[in-house]
Short mmCIF file of C-alpha atoms in Angstrom, two decimals:
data_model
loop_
_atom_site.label_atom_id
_atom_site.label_comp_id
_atom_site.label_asym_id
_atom_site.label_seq_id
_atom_site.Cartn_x
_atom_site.Cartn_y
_atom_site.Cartn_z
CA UNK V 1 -18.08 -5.15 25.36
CA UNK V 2 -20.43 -4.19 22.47
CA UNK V 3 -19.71 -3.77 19.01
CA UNK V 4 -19.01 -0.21 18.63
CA UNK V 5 -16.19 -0.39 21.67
CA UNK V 6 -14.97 -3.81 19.98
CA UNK V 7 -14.55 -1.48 16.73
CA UNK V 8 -12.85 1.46 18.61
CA UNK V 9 -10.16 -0.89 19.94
CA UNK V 10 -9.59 -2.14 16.60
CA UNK V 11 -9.22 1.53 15.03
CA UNK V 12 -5.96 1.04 17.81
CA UNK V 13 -4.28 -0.85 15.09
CA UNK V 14 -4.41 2.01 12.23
CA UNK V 15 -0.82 4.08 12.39
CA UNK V 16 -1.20 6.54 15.11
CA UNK V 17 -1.52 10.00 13.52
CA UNK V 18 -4.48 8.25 11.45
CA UNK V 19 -6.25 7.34 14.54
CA UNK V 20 -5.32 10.50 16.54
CA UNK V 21 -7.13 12.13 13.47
CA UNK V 22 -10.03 10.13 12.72
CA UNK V 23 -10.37 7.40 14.83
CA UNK V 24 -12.90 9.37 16.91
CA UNK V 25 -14.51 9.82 13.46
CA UNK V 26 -15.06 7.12 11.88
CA UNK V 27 -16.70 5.60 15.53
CA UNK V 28 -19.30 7.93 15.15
CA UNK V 29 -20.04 8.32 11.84
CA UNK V 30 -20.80 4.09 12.28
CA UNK V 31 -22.69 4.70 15.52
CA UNK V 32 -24.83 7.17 13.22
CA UNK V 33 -25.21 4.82 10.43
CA UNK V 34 -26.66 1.72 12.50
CA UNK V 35 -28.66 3.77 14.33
CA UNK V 36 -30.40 5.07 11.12
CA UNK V 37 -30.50 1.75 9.97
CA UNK V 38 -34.58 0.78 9.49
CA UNK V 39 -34.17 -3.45 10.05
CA UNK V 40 -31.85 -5.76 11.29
CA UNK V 41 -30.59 -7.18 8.24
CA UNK V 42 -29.31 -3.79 7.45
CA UNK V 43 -27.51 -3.24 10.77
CA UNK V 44 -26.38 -6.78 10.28
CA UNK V 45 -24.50 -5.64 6.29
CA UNK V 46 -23.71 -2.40 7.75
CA UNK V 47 -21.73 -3.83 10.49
CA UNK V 48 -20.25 -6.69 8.90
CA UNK V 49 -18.76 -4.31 5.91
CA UNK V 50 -17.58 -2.06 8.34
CA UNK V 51 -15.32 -5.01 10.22
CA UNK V 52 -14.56 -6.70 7.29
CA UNK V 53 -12.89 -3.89 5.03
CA UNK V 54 -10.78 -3.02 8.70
CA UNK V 55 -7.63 -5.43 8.06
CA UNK V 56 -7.69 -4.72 4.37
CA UNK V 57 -7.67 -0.55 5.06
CA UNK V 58 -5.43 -1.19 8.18
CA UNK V 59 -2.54 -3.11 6.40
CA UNK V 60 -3.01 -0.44 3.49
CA UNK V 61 -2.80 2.73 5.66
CA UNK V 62 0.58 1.32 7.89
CA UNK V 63 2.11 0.31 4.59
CA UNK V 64 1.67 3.79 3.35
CA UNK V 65 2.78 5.44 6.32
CA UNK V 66 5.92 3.46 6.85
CA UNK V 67 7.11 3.78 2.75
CA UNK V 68 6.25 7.52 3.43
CA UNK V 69 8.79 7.43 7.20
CA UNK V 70 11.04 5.62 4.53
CA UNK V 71 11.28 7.93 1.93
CA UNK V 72 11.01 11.14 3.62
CA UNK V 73 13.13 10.10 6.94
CA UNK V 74 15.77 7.37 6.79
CA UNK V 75 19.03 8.76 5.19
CA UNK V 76 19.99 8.67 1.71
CA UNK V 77 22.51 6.16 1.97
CA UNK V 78 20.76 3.08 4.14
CA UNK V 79 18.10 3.86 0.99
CA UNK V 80 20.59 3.66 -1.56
CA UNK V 81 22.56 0.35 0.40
CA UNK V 82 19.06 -1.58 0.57
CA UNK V 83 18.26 -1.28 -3.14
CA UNK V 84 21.99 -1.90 -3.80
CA UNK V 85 21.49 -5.10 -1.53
CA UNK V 86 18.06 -6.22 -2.85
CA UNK V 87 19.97 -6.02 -6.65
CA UNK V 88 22.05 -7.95 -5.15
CA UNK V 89 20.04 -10.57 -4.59
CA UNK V 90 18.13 -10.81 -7.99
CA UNK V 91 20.48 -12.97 -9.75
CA UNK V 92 19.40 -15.47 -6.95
CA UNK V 93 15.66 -14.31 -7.49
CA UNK V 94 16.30 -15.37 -11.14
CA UNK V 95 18.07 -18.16 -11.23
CA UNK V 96 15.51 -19.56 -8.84
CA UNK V 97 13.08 -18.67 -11.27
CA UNK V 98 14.74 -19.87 -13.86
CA UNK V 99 15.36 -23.09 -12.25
CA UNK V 100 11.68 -23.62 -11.60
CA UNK V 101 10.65 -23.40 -14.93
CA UNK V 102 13.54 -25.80 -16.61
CA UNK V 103 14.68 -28.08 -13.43
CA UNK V 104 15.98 -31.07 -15.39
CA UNK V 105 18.18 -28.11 -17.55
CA UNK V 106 20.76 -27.43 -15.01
CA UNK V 107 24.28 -27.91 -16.71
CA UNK V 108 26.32 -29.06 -13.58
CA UNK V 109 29.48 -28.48 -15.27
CA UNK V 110 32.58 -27.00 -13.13
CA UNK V 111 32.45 -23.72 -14.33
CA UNK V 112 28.24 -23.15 -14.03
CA UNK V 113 28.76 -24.60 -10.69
CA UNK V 114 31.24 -21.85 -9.73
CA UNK V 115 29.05 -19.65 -11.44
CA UNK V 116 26.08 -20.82 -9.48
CA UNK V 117 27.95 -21.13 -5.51
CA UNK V 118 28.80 -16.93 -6.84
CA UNK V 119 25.41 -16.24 -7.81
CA UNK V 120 23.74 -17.67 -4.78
CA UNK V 121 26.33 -17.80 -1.52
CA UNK V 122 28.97 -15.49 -2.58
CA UNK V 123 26.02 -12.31 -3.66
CA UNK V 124 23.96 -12.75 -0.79
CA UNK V 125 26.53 -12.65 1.54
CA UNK V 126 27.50 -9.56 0.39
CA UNK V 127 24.32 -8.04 0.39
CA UNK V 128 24.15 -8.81 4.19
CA UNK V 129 27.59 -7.39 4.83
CA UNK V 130 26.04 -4.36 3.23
CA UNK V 131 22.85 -4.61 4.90
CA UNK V 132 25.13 -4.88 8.56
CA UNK V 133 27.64 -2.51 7.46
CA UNK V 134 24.57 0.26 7.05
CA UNK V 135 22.93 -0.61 9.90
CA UNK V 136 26.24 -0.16 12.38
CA UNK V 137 26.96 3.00 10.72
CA UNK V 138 23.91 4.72 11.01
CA UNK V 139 24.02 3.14 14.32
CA UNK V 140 27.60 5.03 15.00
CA UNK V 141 26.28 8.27 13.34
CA UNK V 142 23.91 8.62 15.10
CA UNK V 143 26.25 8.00 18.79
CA UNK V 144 28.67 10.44 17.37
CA UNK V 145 26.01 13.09 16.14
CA UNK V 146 24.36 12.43 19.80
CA UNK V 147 21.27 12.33 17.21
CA UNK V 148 18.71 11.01 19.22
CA UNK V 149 15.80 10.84 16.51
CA UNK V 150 18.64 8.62 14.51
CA UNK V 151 19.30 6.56 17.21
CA UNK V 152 15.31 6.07 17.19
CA UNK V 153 14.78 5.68 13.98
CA UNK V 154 17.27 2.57 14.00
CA UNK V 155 14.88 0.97 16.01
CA UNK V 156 11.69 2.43 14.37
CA UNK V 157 10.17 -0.07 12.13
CA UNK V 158 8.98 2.23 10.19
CA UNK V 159 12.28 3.18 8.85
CA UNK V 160 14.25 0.30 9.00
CA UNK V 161 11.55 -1.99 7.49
CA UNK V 162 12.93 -2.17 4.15
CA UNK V 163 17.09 -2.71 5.45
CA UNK V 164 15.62 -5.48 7.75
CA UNK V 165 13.48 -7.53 5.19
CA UNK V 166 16.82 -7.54 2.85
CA UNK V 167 19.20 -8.32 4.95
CA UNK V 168 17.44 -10.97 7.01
CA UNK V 169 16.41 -12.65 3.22
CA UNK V 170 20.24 -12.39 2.50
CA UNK V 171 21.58 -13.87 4.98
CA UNK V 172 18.79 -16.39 5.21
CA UNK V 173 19.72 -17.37 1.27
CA UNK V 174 23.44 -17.30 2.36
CA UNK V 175 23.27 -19.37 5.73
CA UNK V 176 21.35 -21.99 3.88
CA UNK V 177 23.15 -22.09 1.03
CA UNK V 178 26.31 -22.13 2.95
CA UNK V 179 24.69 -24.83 4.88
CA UNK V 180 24.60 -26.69 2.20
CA UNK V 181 27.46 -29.22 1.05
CA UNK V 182 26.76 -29.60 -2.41
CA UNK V 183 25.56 -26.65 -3.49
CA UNK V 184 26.21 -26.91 -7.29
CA UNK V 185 23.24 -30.05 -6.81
CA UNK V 186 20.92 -27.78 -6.08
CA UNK V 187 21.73 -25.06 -8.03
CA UNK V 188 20.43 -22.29 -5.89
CA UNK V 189 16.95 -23.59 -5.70
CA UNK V 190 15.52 -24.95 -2.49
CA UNK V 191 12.29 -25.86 -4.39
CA UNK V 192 13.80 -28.04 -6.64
CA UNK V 193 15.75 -29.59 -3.36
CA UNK V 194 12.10 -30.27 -1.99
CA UNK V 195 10.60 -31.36 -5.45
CA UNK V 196 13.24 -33.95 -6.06
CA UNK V 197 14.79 -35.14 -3.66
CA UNK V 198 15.94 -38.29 -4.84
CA UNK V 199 17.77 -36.69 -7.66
CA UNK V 200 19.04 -34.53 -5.12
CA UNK V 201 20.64 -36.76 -2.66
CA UNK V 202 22.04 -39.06 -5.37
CA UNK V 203 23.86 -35.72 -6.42
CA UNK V 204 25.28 -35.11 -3.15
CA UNK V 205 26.38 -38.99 -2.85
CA UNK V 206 28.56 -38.49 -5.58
CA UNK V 207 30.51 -35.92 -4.53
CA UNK Y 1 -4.10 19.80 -25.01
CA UNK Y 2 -0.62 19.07 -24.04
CA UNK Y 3 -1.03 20.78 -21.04
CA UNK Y 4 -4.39 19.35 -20.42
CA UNK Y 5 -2.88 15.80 -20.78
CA UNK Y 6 -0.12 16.62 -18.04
CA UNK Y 7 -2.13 18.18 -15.60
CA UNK Y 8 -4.81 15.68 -15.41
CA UNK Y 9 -4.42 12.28 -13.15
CA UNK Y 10 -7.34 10.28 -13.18
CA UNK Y 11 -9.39 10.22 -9.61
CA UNK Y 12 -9.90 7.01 -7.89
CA UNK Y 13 -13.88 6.54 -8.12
CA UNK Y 14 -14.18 6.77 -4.35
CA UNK Y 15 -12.07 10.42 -4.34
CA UNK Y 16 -14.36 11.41 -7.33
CA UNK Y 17 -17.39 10.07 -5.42
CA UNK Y 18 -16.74 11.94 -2.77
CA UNK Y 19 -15.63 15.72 -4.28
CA UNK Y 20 -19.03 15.40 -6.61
CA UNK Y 21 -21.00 15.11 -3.04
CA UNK Y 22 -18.91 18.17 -1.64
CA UNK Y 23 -19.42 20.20 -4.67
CA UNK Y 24 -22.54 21.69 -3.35
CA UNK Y 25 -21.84 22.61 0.06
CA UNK Y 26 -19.65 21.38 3.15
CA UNK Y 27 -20.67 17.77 5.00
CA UNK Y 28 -19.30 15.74 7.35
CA UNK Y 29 -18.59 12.26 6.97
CA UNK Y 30 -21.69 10.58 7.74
CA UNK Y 31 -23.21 13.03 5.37
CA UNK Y 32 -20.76 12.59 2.70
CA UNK Y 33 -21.79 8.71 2.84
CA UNK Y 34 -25.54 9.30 2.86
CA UNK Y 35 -24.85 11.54 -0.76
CA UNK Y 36 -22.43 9.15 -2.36
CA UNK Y 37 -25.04 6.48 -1.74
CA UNK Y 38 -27.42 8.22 -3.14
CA UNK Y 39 -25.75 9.90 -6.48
CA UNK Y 40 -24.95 6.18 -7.05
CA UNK Y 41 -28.58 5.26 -6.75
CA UNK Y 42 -27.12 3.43 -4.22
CA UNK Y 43 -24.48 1.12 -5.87
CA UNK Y 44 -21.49 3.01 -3.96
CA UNK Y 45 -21.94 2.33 -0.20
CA UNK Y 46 -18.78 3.53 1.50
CA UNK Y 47 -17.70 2.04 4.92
CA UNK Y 48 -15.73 4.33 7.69
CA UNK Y 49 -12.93 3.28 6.77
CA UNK Y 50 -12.79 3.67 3.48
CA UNK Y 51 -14.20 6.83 3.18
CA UNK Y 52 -11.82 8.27 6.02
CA UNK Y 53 -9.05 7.04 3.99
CA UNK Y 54 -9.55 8.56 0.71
CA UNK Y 55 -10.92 11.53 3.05
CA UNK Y 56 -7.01 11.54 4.65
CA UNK Y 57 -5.46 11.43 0.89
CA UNK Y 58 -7.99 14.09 -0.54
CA UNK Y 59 -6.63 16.30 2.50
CA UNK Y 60 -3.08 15.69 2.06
CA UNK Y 61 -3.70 16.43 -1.77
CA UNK Y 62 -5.51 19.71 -0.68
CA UNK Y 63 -8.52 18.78 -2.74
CA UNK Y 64 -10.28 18.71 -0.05
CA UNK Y 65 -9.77 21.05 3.52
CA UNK Y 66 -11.85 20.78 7.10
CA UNK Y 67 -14.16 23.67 7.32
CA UNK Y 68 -16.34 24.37 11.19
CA UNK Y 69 -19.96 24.32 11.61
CA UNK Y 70 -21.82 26.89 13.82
CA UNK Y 71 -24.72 24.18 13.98
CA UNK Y 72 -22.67 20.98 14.80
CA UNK Y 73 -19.35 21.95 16.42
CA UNK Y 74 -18.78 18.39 17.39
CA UNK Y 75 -18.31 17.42 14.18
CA UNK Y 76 -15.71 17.96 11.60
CA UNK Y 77 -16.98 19.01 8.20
CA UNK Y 78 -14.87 19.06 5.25
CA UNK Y 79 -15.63 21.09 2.05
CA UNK Y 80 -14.20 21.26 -1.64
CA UNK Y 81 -10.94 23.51 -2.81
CA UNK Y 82 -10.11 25.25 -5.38
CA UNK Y 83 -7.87 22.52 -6.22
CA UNK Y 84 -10.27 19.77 -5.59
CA UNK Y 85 -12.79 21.20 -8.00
CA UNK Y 86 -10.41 21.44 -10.84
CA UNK Y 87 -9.87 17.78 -10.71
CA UNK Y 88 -13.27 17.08 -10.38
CA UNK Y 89 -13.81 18.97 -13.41
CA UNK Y 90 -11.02 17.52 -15.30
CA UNK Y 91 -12.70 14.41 -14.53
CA UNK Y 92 -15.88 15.02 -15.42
CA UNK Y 93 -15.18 16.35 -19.39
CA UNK Y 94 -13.18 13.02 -19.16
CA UNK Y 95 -16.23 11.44 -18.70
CA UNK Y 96 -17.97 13.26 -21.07
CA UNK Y 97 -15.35 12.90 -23.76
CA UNK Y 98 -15.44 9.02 -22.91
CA UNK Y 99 -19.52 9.30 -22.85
CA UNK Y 100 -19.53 10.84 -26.57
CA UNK Y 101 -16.94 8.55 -27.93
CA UNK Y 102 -18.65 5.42 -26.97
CA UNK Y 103 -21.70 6.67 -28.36
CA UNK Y 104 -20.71 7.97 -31.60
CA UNK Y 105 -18.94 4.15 -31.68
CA UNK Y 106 -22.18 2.88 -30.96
CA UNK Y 107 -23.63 5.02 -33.76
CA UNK Y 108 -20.90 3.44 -36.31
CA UNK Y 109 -21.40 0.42 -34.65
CA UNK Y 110 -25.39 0.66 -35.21
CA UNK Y 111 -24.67 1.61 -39.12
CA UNK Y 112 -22.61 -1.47 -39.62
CA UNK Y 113 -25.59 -3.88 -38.58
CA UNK Y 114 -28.06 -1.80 -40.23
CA UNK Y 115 -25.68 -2.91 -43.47
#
């Protein structure tokens, strides 16, 4: 396999309606440009700019295609539901933050602890009962509409992408916190968990 | 002015590289590399796939459109529009407007160490 084929199988990874368009292209215009090339060094930059800017331009043009399926494609309301469901998990977002930057601060007092098992169990399992209540009823819309580009887009990455990420991060953040016996001793933070342990587990061997 | 200030949205410099080398005639990609290089004096050099990217966003902005070549009808060459040469123009008396300010600055600036 030479070069040029090696960089035609990798224009395979660009969305397809990209490569359908230009893939063709772009081959040639790179065969034209080493073979005008007057030394080796030359063919040597030429071809090493043209591989190395390929995962950077890649990644770029599937991110922009799939926010475009998103926007333009997926229904209003599995939008709507995944920004409600990513609010929903700011406080967490924050108090993690907030954690991180003052983590001998944390006033483990009754009512901050209820305060913290709401913030970080209670709101992120309700973002992924969100997140799963969307998902089976654009699932069921689509059945009852016999809609089969909805019953394809549920499974298209491309318009699910955002519904997914949220909803696996809440119930990720929920299942671990949950998990968790003593939550109030970690106040929502994993890091702080990892970064002090020994505080930690004291914490949990008092309760 | 006003109107001036909403219409224009500032070009990315490979977009603006690229609509200054079609403003003379139609090209095709290679061709549009071999001018960008060279208006630059050779400090732009555009790789495929950066070039057919902004060449994919200049189309779906309808700067820029795919014209055919009796010559080469293998290739695809893509020419200027209407709307492509306006913002090229807007961008250019931003330019210029940016050009004169920092040299009447540099003017001022000159006076002050003449002091």
């Amino acid at each position: 396999m030479n070069l040029l084929t090696l960089y035609a199988k990798i224009l395979s990874a660009y969305p397809k309606s990209f490569q359908e368009r230009y893939a063709d292209e772009m081959t040639q215009t790179l065969e034209d440009m080493v073979h005008d090339a007057s030394s080796s060094p030359q063919r040597l930059k030429i071809w090493t700019a043209a591989f190395a800017e390929l995962p950077v331009q890649i990644t770029k043009s599937n991110f922009a295609v799939a926010g475009q399926a998103f926007s333009e494609e997926t229904p209003g309301y599995v939008k709507r539901n995944t920004q409600l469901s990513a609010s929903l998990l700011l406080p967490f977002v924050l108090l993690l933050m907030l954690n991180e930057l003052r983590p001998s601060a944390l006033p483990l007092t009754p009512s901050w602890t209820d305060i913290y098992q709401f913030l970080a169990i209670v709101l992120p399992a309700l973002a992924f009962l969100l997140c799963a209540t969307t998902i089976l009823r654009w699932w069921s819309l689509g059945r009852r509409n016999h809609s089969a580009k909805m019953t394809v887009n549920i499974a298209d990455i491309r318009h699910n992408w955002p519904l997914l990420v949220v909803s696996i991060l809440a119930l990720m953040i929920a299942v671990f916190m949950l998990g968790h016996d003593s939550v109030h001793c970690v106040a929502g933070n994993p890091i702080t968990v990892v970064r002090n342990p020994t505080a930690t587990l004291h914490c949990i061997a008092q309760d | 002015m006003t109107n001036m200030k909403k219409q224009y949205n500032q070009l990315p410099q490979v977009a603006f590289s690229i609509l200054l080398a079609l403003s003379l005639k139609p090209r095709h990609g290679y061709e549009i590399m071999k001018q960008v290089a060279e208006d630059s004096n050779g400090r732009i050099s555009l790789s495929p796939g950066t070039l057919y990217g902004s060449i994919k966003q200049l189309r779906e902005q309808g700067q820029i459109e795919e014209s055919t070549s009796d010559m080469e009808q293998r290739r695809r060459y893509y020419s200027i529009t209407e709307q492509g040469r306006s913002a090229l123009e807007a961008e250019l008396q931003h330019y210029e407007r940016s050009v004169e300010l920092a040299r009447k600055r540099r003017a001022i600036g000159g006076a002050e160490v003449q002091l």
